[in-house]
CSV table of C-alpha atoms and ligand atoms in Angstrom, one decimal:
chain,number,residue,atom,x,y,z
C,20,MET,CA,68.7,148.0,30.3
C,21,ALA,CA,68.0,151.3,31.9
C,22,PRO,CA,67.5,151.5,35.7
C,23,ILE,CA,63.9,150.8,36.5
C,24,GLN,CA,61.6,152.2,39.1
C,25,SER,CA,59.1,150.1,41.0
C,26,CYS,CA,56.5,151.9,43.1
C,27,GLY,CA,58.7,154.9,43.2
C,28,ILE,CA,61.6,153.1,44.6
C,29,LYS,CA,64.9,152.8,42.7
C,30,VAL,CA,65.7,149.1,42.2
C,31,GLY,CA,68.7,149.6,39.9
C,32,HIS,CA,69.5,147.6,36.8
C,33,ILE,CA,67.9,144.2,36.7
C,34,ASP,CA,69.7,141.6,34.6
C,35,ASP,CA,67.7,139.5,32.2
C,36,VAL,CA,68.8,136.0,33.2
C,37,GLN,CA,68.9,134.5,29.7
C,38,GLU,CA,71.1,137.4,28.5
C,39,LEU,CA,73.3,137.1,31.5
C,40,LYS,CA,73.9,133.5,30.8
C,41,ARG,CA,74.6,134.2,27.2
C,42,ALA,CA,77.2,136.9,28.0
C,43,LYS,CA,78.9,135.2,30.9
C,44,PRO,CA,77.9,131.6,31.1
C,45,SER,CA,79.6,130.7,34.4
C,46,GLU,CA,79.1,133.9,36.3
C,47,ILE,CA,76.5,134.6,38.9
C,48,PRO,CA,76.2,138.3,39.9
C,49,ASP,CA,76.0,139.0,43.7
C,50,ARG,CA,72.4,140.1,43.5
C,51,PHE,CA,71.4,136.5,42.7
C,52,ILE,CA,73.5,134.8,45.4
C,53,ARG,CA,71.3,134.1,48.4
C,54,ASP,CA,72.3,134.4,52.0
C,55,THR,CA,73.5,131.1,53.4
C,56,LYS,CA,70.2,130.4,55.3
C,57,GLU,CA,68.1,131.0,52.2
C,58,ARG,CA,70.1,128.7,49.9
C,59,PRO,CA,68.4,125.6,48.7
C,60,THR,CA,69.2,122.1,49.9
C,61,LEU,CA,68.9,120.1,46.7
C,62,ASP,CA,67.3,116.8,46.1
C,63,LYS,CA,69.5,114.2,44.3
C,64,SER,CA,67.0,114.1,41.5
C,65,ILE,CA,67.5,117.8,41.0
C,66,ASN,CA,71.2,117.9,41.5
C,67,PRO,CA,72.7,114.4,41.4
C,68,SER,CA,76.0,115.6,42.9
C,69,SER,CA,74.3,116.8,46.0
C,70,HIS,CA,75.3,114.9,49.2
C,71,ASP,CA,72.7,116.1,51.6
C,72,TYR,CA,70.2,113.4,51.0
C,73,ASN,CA,66.9,114.2,52.7
C,74,PRO,CA,64.4,111.3,53.2
C,75,ALA,CA,61.5,113.7,53.1
C,76,THR,CA,62.2,114.2,49.4
C,77,ASN,CA,60.7,110.8,48.8
C,78,LEU,CA,57.3,112.2,49.9
C,79,ASN,CA,55.0,113.1,47.1
C,80,ILE,CA,52.1,115.4,47.0
C,81,PRO,CA,48.7,113.7,46.6
C,82,VAL,CA,47.3,112.9,43.2
C,83,ILE,CA,43.6,113.3,42.6
C,84,ASP,CA,41.6,111.7,39.8
C,85,LEU,CA,39.3,114.4,38.6
C,86,SER,CA,37.1,112.0,36.7
C,87,GLN,CA,36.4,110.2,39.9
C,88,LEU,CA,35.4,113.5,41.6
C,89,ALA,CA,33.1,114.1,38.7
C,90,ASP,CA,31.5,110.7,39.3
C,91,GLY,CA,31.0,111.6,43.0
C,92,SER,CA,33.5,108.9,44.3
C,93,LYS,CA,33.4,109.1,48.1
C,94,ASP,CA,37.0,107.8,48.4
C,95,GLU,CA,38.3,110.5,46.0
C,96,PHE,CA,36.5,113.2,47.9
C,97,LEU,CA,38.2,111.9,51.1
C,98,ASN,CA,41.5,112.1,49.2
C,99,LEU,CA,40.7,115.7,48.3
C,100,ILE,CA,40.0,116.6,51.9
C,101,THR,CA,43.4,115.2,52.9
C,102,ALA,CA,45.1,117.0,50.0
C,103,CYS,CA,43.6,120.3,51.0
C,104,GLN,CA,43.9,119.9,54.7
C,105,GLU,CA,47.4,118.4,55.0
C,106,TRP,CA,49.1,119.4,51.9
C,107,GLY,CA,47.6,122.5,50.3
C,108,PHE,CA,49.1,121.1,47.1
C,109,PHE,CA,48.0,118.3,44.9
C,110,GLN,CA,48.1,117.1,41.3
C,111,VAL,CA,45.0,116.5,39.2
C,112,HIS,CA,44.9,114.0,36.4
C,113,ASN,CA,42.1,112.7,34.1
C,114,ILE,CA,41.2,116.3,33.6
C,115,SER,CA,38.6,116.8,30.9
C,116,LEU,CA,41.0,119.1,29.0
C,117,SER,CA,42.5,118.4,25.7
C,118,LEU,CA,46.2,117.6,25.9
C,119,LYS,CA,46.6,119.6,22.7
C,120,VAL,CA,45.6,122.7,24.6
C,121,LEU,CA,48.3,122.1,27.2
C,122,GLU,CA,50.9,121.2,24.6
C,123,ARG,CA,50.2,124.3,22.5
C,124,ALA,CA,50.5,126.5,25.6
C,125,GLU,CA,53.9,125.1,26.4
C,126,LYS,CA,55.0,125.5,22.8
C,127,VAL,CA,54.1,129.2,22.5
C,128,ALA,CA,55.5,129.9,26.0
C,129,MET,CA,58.8,128.4,25.0
C,130,GLU,CA,58.8,130.2,21.6
C,131,PHE,CA,58.2,133.4,23.4
C,132,PHE,CA,61.1,133.0,25.8
C,133,MET,CA,63.4,132.0,23.0
C,134,MET,CA,62.8,135.2,21.0
C,135,PRO,CA,65.6,137.8,21.1
C,136,LEU,CA,65.5,140.2,24.1
C,137,GLU,CA,64.5,143.2,21.9
C,138,GLU,CA,61.4,141.3,20.8
C,139,LYS,CA,60.4,140.4,24.4
C,140,GLN,CA,61.0,143.9,25.6
C,141,LYS,CA,58.3,145.1,23.3
C,142,TYR,CA,56.0,143.9,26.2
C,143,PRO,CA,57.8,145.4,29.2
C,144,MET,CA,56.6,145.1,32.8
C,145,MET,CA,56.2,148.7,33.7
C,146,PRO,CA,57.3,150.0,37.1
C,147,GLY,CA,54.8,149.2,39.8
C,148,THR,CA,52.9,146.8,37.6
C,149,VAL,CA,52.9,143.0,37.4
C,150,GLN,CA,52.0,142.4,33.7
C,151,GLY,CA,54.4,142.0,30.9
C,152,TYR,CA,58.0,140.7,30.6
C,153,GLY,CA,60.3,141.4,33.5
C,154,GLN,CA,60.9,140.7,37.2
C,155,ALA,CA,57.9,141.4,39.4
C,156,PHE,CA,58.2,141.9,43.2
C,157,VAL,CA,61.5,143.8,43.2
C,158,PHE,CA,61.4,146.9,45.4
C,159,SER,CA,64.9,147.6,46.6
C,160,GLU,CA,68.5,147.6,45.5
C,161,ASP,CA,69.6,145.2,48.2
C,162,GLN,CA,66.8,142.6,47.5
C,163,LYS,CA,68.0,139.3,46.0
C,164,LEU,CA,66.9,138.5,42.5
C,165,ASP,CA,65.3,135.3,41.3
C,166,TRP,CA,67.0,133.2,38.6
C,167,CYS,CA,64.0,133.4,36.3
C,168,ASN,CA,62.5,135.4,33.5
C,169,MET,CA,58.8,136.0,33.7
C,170,PHE,CA,56.0,137.0,31.4
C,171,ALA,CA,52.5,137.7,32.9
C,172,LEU,CA,49.1,138.8,31.6
C,173,GLY,CA,45.8,139.6,33.2
C,174,VAL,CA,43.2,137.6,31.3
C,175,GLU,CA,39.8,138.0,33.0
C,176,PRO,CA,37.8,140.1,33.4
C,177,HIS,CA,38.6,141.8,30.1
C,178,PHE,CA,39.3,145.2,31.7
C,179,LEU,CA,42.5,143.7,33.1
C,180,ARG,CA,43.9,143.2,29.6
C,181,ASN,CA,46.4,145.6,28.4
C,182,PRO,CA,46.3,145.0,24.6
C,183,ILE,CA,49.7,146.3,24.0
C,184,LEU,CA,51.1,143.5,26.2
C,185,TRP,CA,49.5,140.7,24.2
C,186,PRO,CA,52.3,139.5,21.9
C,187,SER,CA,51.9,139.5,18.2
C,188,LYS,CA,54.8,137.1,18.1
C,189,PRO,CA,54.7,134.1,18.2
C,190,SER,CA,51.8,134.7,15.9
C,191,ASP,CA,49.5,132.1,17.6
C,192,PHE,CA,50.5,133.2,21.1
C,193,SER,CA,47.5,135.3,22.0
C,194,GLU,CA,44.9,132.9,20.6
C,195,THR,CA,46.6,130.0,22.4
C,196,VAL,CA,46.6,131.8,25.7
C,197,GLU,CA,42.9,132.7,25.2
C,198,VAL,CA,41.9,129.1,24.6
C,199,TYR,CA,44.1,127.8,27.3
C,200,SER,CA,42.7,130.3,29.8
C,201,ARG,CA,39.1,129.4,29.0
C,202,GLU,CA,39.8,125.7,29.7
C,203,ILE,CA,41.7,126.4,32.9
C,204,ARG,CA,38.9,128.7,34.1
C,205,LYS,CA,36.4,125.8,33.8
C,206,LEU,CA,38.8,123.6,35.7
C,207,CYS,CA,39.1,126.2,38.5
C,208,LYS,CA,35.3,126.5,38.7
C,209,ASN,CA,34.9,122.7,39.0
C,210,LEU,CA,37.7,122.4,41.6
C,211,LEU,CA,36.1,125.1,43.7
C,212,LYS,CA,32.8,123.2,43.6
C,213,TYR,CA,34.5,120.0,44.7
C,214,ILE,CA,36.3,121.9,47.5
C,215,ALA,CA,33.0,123.5,48.7
C,216,THR,CA,31.6,119.9,48.8
C,217,THR,CA,34.5,118.7,51.0
C,218,LEU,CA,33.6,121.5,53.4
C,219,SER,CA,29.9,120.5,53.5
C,220,LEU,CA,29.0,123.8,51.8
C,221,ASN,CA,26.7,124.5,48.9
C,222,ASP,CA,28.8,123.7,45.9
C,223,ASP,CA,28.2,127.2,44.3
C,224,VAL,CA,29.3,129.1,47.4
C,225,PHE,CA,32.6,130.3,45.9
C,226,GLU,CA,31.2,131.0,42.5
C,227,GLU,CA,28.4,133.1,43.9
C,228,MET,CA,30.8,134.9,46.2
C,229,PHE,CA,33.6,135.6,43.7
C,230,GLY,CA,31.6,137.6,41.1
C,231,VAL,CA,33.4,137.7,37.8
C,232,ALA,CA,36.6,136.0,39.0
C,233,VAL,CA,40.0,137.5,38.2
C,234,GLN,CA,42.3,135.3,36.2
C,235,ALA,CA,45.9,135.9,35.4
C,236,VAL,CA,48.6,133.8,33.8
C,237,ARG,CA,52.3,133.9,34.5
C,238,MET,CA,54.9,132.0,32.5
C,239,ASN,CA,58.1,131.4,34.4
C,240,TYR,CA,61.3,130.4,32.5
C,241,TYR,CA,64.1,129.2,34.6
C,242,PRO,CA,67.4,128.9,32.7
C,243,ALA,CA,69.8,126.2,33.8
C,244,CYS,CA,72.1,127.7,36.5
C,245,PRO,CA,75.8,126.9,36.9
C,246,ARG,CA,75.4,127.1,40.7
C,247,PRO,CA,71.9,125.9,41.7
C,248,ASP,CA,73.1,125.7,45.3
C,249,LEU,CA,73.5,129.4,45.5
C,250,VAL,CA,70.4,130.8,43.9
C,251,LEU,CA,66.6,130.5,43.9
C,252,GLY,CA,64.5,130.3,40.8
C,253,LEU,CA,61.6,131.9,42.7
C,254,SER,CA,61.6,133.2,46.3
C,255,PRO,CA,59.5,131.5,48.9
C,256,HIS,CA,55.9,132.7,48.9
C,257,SER,CA,52.3,131.7,49.1
C,258,ASP,CA,49.9,132.7,46.3
C,259,GLY,CA,47.4,135.5,46.9
C,260,SER,CA,44.9,133.7,44.7
C,261,ALA,CA,42.0,131.4,45.7
C,262,LEU,CA,43.4,128.6,43.6
C,263,THR,CA,46.5,128.3,41.5
C,264,VAL,CA,47.0,125.9,38.6
C,265,LEU,CA,50.5,125.1,37.5
C,266,GLN,CA,51.5,123.4,34.3
C,267,GLN,CA,55.1,122.1,34.2
C,268,GLY,CA,57.0,121.9,31.0
C,269,LYS,CA,57.2,118.4,29.5
C,270,GLY,CA,59.5,118.9,26.5
C,271,SER,CA,63.1,120.0,26.8
C,272,CYS,CA,62.3,122.2,29.8
C,273,ASN,CA,61.1,119.6,32.3
C,274,SER,CA,63.4,119.6,35.2
C,275,VAL,CA,62.1,119.3,38.7
C,276,GLY,CA,62.2,122.7,40.5
C,277,LEU,CA,59.0,123.4,42.5
C,278,GLN,CA,59.3,122.8,46.2
C,279,ILE,CA,56.8,123.1,49.0
C,280,LEU,CA,57.4,123.7,52.7
C,281,LYS,CA,55.8,120.9,54.7
C,282,ASP,CA,56.5,120.5,58.4
C,283,ASP,CA,59.5,122.8,57.9
C,284,VAL,CA,61.1,120.6,55.2
C,285,TRP,CA,61.3,121.6,51.5
C,286,ILE,CA,59.7,118.8,49.5
C,287,PRO,CA,60.1,118.7,45.7
C,288,VAL,CA,57.1,118.3,43.5
C,289,HIS,CA,57.6,115.7,40.8
C,290,PRO,CA,55.0,116.5,38.2
C,291,ILE,CA,53.4,113.6,36.5
C,292,PRO,CA,52.8,113.8,32.7
C,293,ASN,CA,49.5,115.3,31.6
C,294,ALA,CA,48.6,116.3,35.2
C,295,LEU,CA,48.4,119.8,36.6
C,296,VAL,CA,49.6,121.0,40.0
C,297,ILE,CA,46.9,122.7,42.1
C,298,ASN,CA,47.5,124.8,45.2
C,299,ILE,CA,45.4,126.5,47.7
C,300,GLY,CA,45.9,130.3,47.8
C,301,ASP,CA,45.6,132.8,50.6
C,302,THR,CA,42.0,133.6,49.8
C,303,ILE,CA,40.8,130.0,50.4
C,304,GLU,CA,42.8,130.0,53.7
C,305,VAL,CA,40.8,133.1,54.8
C,306,LEU,CA,37.5,131.8,53.6
C,307,THR,CA,37.9,128.5,55.3
C,308,ASN,CA,39.1,130.2,58.5
C,309,GLY,CA,42.4,128.3,58.1
C,310,ARG,CA,41.1,124.8,57.6
C,311,TYR,CA,42.7,124.7,54.2
C,312,LYS,CA,45.9,126.7,54.3
C,313,SER,CA,47.9,128.2,51.5
C,314,VAL,CA,51.4,126.6,51.5
C,315,GLU,CA,54.7,128.3,51.2
C,316,HIS,CA,56.6,127.2,48.0
C,317,ARG,CA,59.6,128.2,46.0
C,318,ALA,CA,61.4,127.2,42.8
C,319,VAL,CA,65.0,126.0,42.6
C,320,THR,CA,67.1,125.7,39.5
C,321,HIS,CA,69.0,122.9,37.8
C,322,LYS,CA,72.7,122.8,36.7
C,323,GLU,CA,72.0,121.5,33.2
C,324,LYS,CA,68.3,121.8,32.5
C,325,ASP,CA,66.1,124.7,32.0
C,326,ARG,CA,62.5,124.7,33.2
C,327,LEU,CA,59.2,126.2,32.2
C,328,SER,CA,56.0,126.6,34.2
C,329,ILE,CA,52.7,128.2,33.2
C,330,VAL,CA,50.9,129.3,36.2
C,331,THR,CA,47.2,130.5,36.4
C,332,PHE,CA,46.0,132.5,39.4
C,333,TYR,CA,42.2,132.4,40.0
C,334,ALA,CA,40.8,134.8,42.5
C,335,PRO,CA,37.6,136.8,43.4
C,336,SER,CA,36.6,139.9,41.7
C,337,TYR,CA,38.4,143.0,43.1
C,338,GLU,CA,35.4,144.6,44.6
C,339,ILE,CA,34.4,141.6,46.7
C,340,GLU,CA,34.5,141.9,50.5
C,341,LEU,CA,35.5,138.6,52.1
C,342,GLY,CA,36.3,136.9,55.4
C,343,PRO,CA,35.9,133.5,56.9
C,344,ILE,CA,32.6,131.8,55.9
C,345,ALA,CA,30.2,131.8,58.9
C,346,GLU,CA,29.6,128.0,58.8
C,347,LEU,CA,33.4,127.5,59.2
C,348,VAL,CA,33.7,129.6,62.3
C,349,ASP,CA,32.8,128.4,65.7
C,350,ASN,CA,33.3,130.8,68.6
C,351,HIS,CA,34.2,128.1,71.0
C,352,ASN,CA,36.3,125.6,69.1
C,353,ASN,CA,37.4,127.5,66.0
C,354,PRO,CA,37.2,131.3,66.6
C,355,CYS,CA,37.5,133.7,63.7
C,356,LYS,CA,41.2,134.0,62.7
C,357,TYR,CA,41.0,136.6,59.8
C,358,ARG,CA,39.3,139.9,59.5
C,359,ARG,CA,37.0,140.9,56.6
C,360,TYR,CA,38.6,142.9,53.8
C,361,ASN,CA,38.3,144.0,50.3
C,362,HIS,CA,39.9,141.5,47.9
C,363,GLY,CA,41.2,144.3,45.6
C,364,GLU,CA,43.0,145.8,48.6
C,365,TYR,CA,44.6,142.4,49.3
C,366,SER,CA,45.7,142.0,45.7
C,367,LYS,CA,47.3,145.5,45.8
C,368,HIS,CA,49.0,144.7,49.1
C,369,TYR,CA,50.2,141.4,47.6
C,370,VAL,CA,51.8,142.9,44.4
C,371,THR,CA,53.4,145.9,46.3
C,372,ASN,CA,55.4,143.7,48.7
C,373,LYS,CA,58.3,141.4,48.0
C,374,LEU,CA,57.7,137.7,48.1
C,375,GLN,CA,58.4,136.6,51.6
C,376,GLY,CA,56.9,133.3,52.7
C,377,LYS,CA,53.5,133.8,54.1
C,378,LYS,CA,54.1,137.3,55.4
C,379,THR,CA,51.6,138.9,53.1
C,380,LEU,CA,48.7,137.1,54.7
C,381,GLU,CA,49.4,139.0,58.0
C,382,PHE,CA,47.3,141.6,56.3
C,383,ALA,CA,44.2,139.6,57.1
C,384,LYS,CA,45.2,137.8,60.4
C,385,ILE,CA,43.5,138.7,63.6
C,386,ILE,CA,46.3,138.9,66.2
C,387,ASN,CA,45.1,138.0,69.6
F,428,LIG,C1,54.3,131.0,41.0
F,428,LIG,C2,55.0,129.8,41.4
F,428,LIG,C3,56.4,128.0,40.9
F,428,LIG,C4,57.1,127.4,39.7
F,428,LIG,O1,54.4,131.4,39.8
F,428,LIG,O2,53.6,131.6,41.9
F,428,LIG,O3,54.9,129.4,42.6
F,428,LIG,O4,57.4,126.2,39.8
F,428,LIG,N1,55.7,129.2,40.5
F,428,LIG,O5,57.2,128.0,38.7
F,429,LIG,NI1,53.4,130.5,43.6
């Protein structure tokens, strides 16, 4: 591959992880090897040979029954408050979404990643952009690389779509992503209503504020890695979205790999079948004045198994100005922690900086 430029900065040759494995199955180039303090401690279920057993890995993120929220169950709303306030991550099940839609999305995503490199490179992520096939968030030669291949598309509003990046192969890819995204959009709208309810706000508050919400999908394929103790699948970050919906592969690509940082400990997320993982993004943290926080997370790899995730980011329209919602600010007990800003500017700031924990959100923080 030719050297690529990102935002005007030379980032050198970036290896495609699947090709790298094919060419040299047991080699890990230096650029993927993390500094000691960044290396993952691995849960036994991820890497059975790991000796550093960590009791916190038995903790599980909350599971929310969406059908009970739809029925107005008080208990389930209390569970949702705990999930948003103490975890920032939860799984939803009993989603009114056909399992076929999820299965088809997984199938086309895997078919896409299994195509020859030349075919995938017909949809290249251009320098300084985040759509297409390639590694986003790489800005310098000395930055470590993630053990992951990615394919991302802007879905809504339509002006985000770059038609040349919508694959014609697999032949049902685009149609499948379209149907999938429509269903996930409904889910996001419902979740935002429920979240508004937990904050004693009008349930349309987010919908009314967001305008035509921005929706993007990113498929992450993490090939098995000969040394999962040395690399990261995806660098630690919080999401710039309002909400993120993550579907984990069920078929052959189902290893555990997502970890969230809770009380300074990395906790693995063990997805339950037919559930989706939801997380609070930076935008909800700002809007709720920090009551519901975005949570730092990362992905680790597995020695034998590969892994697929399909991730949807749901966020306000770019022209929206936002800041903490007045009802959630109290000058005495809970003073305003974030300034008002334009969401488009935040998005730009997010995609032009490397993933680095929750650093991006400093953009909005009021420092006293
Ligand atoms: C992301 C993300 C985690 C995963 O794409 O933002 O956090 O498990 N993915 O793939
Ligand atoms: Ni993320």
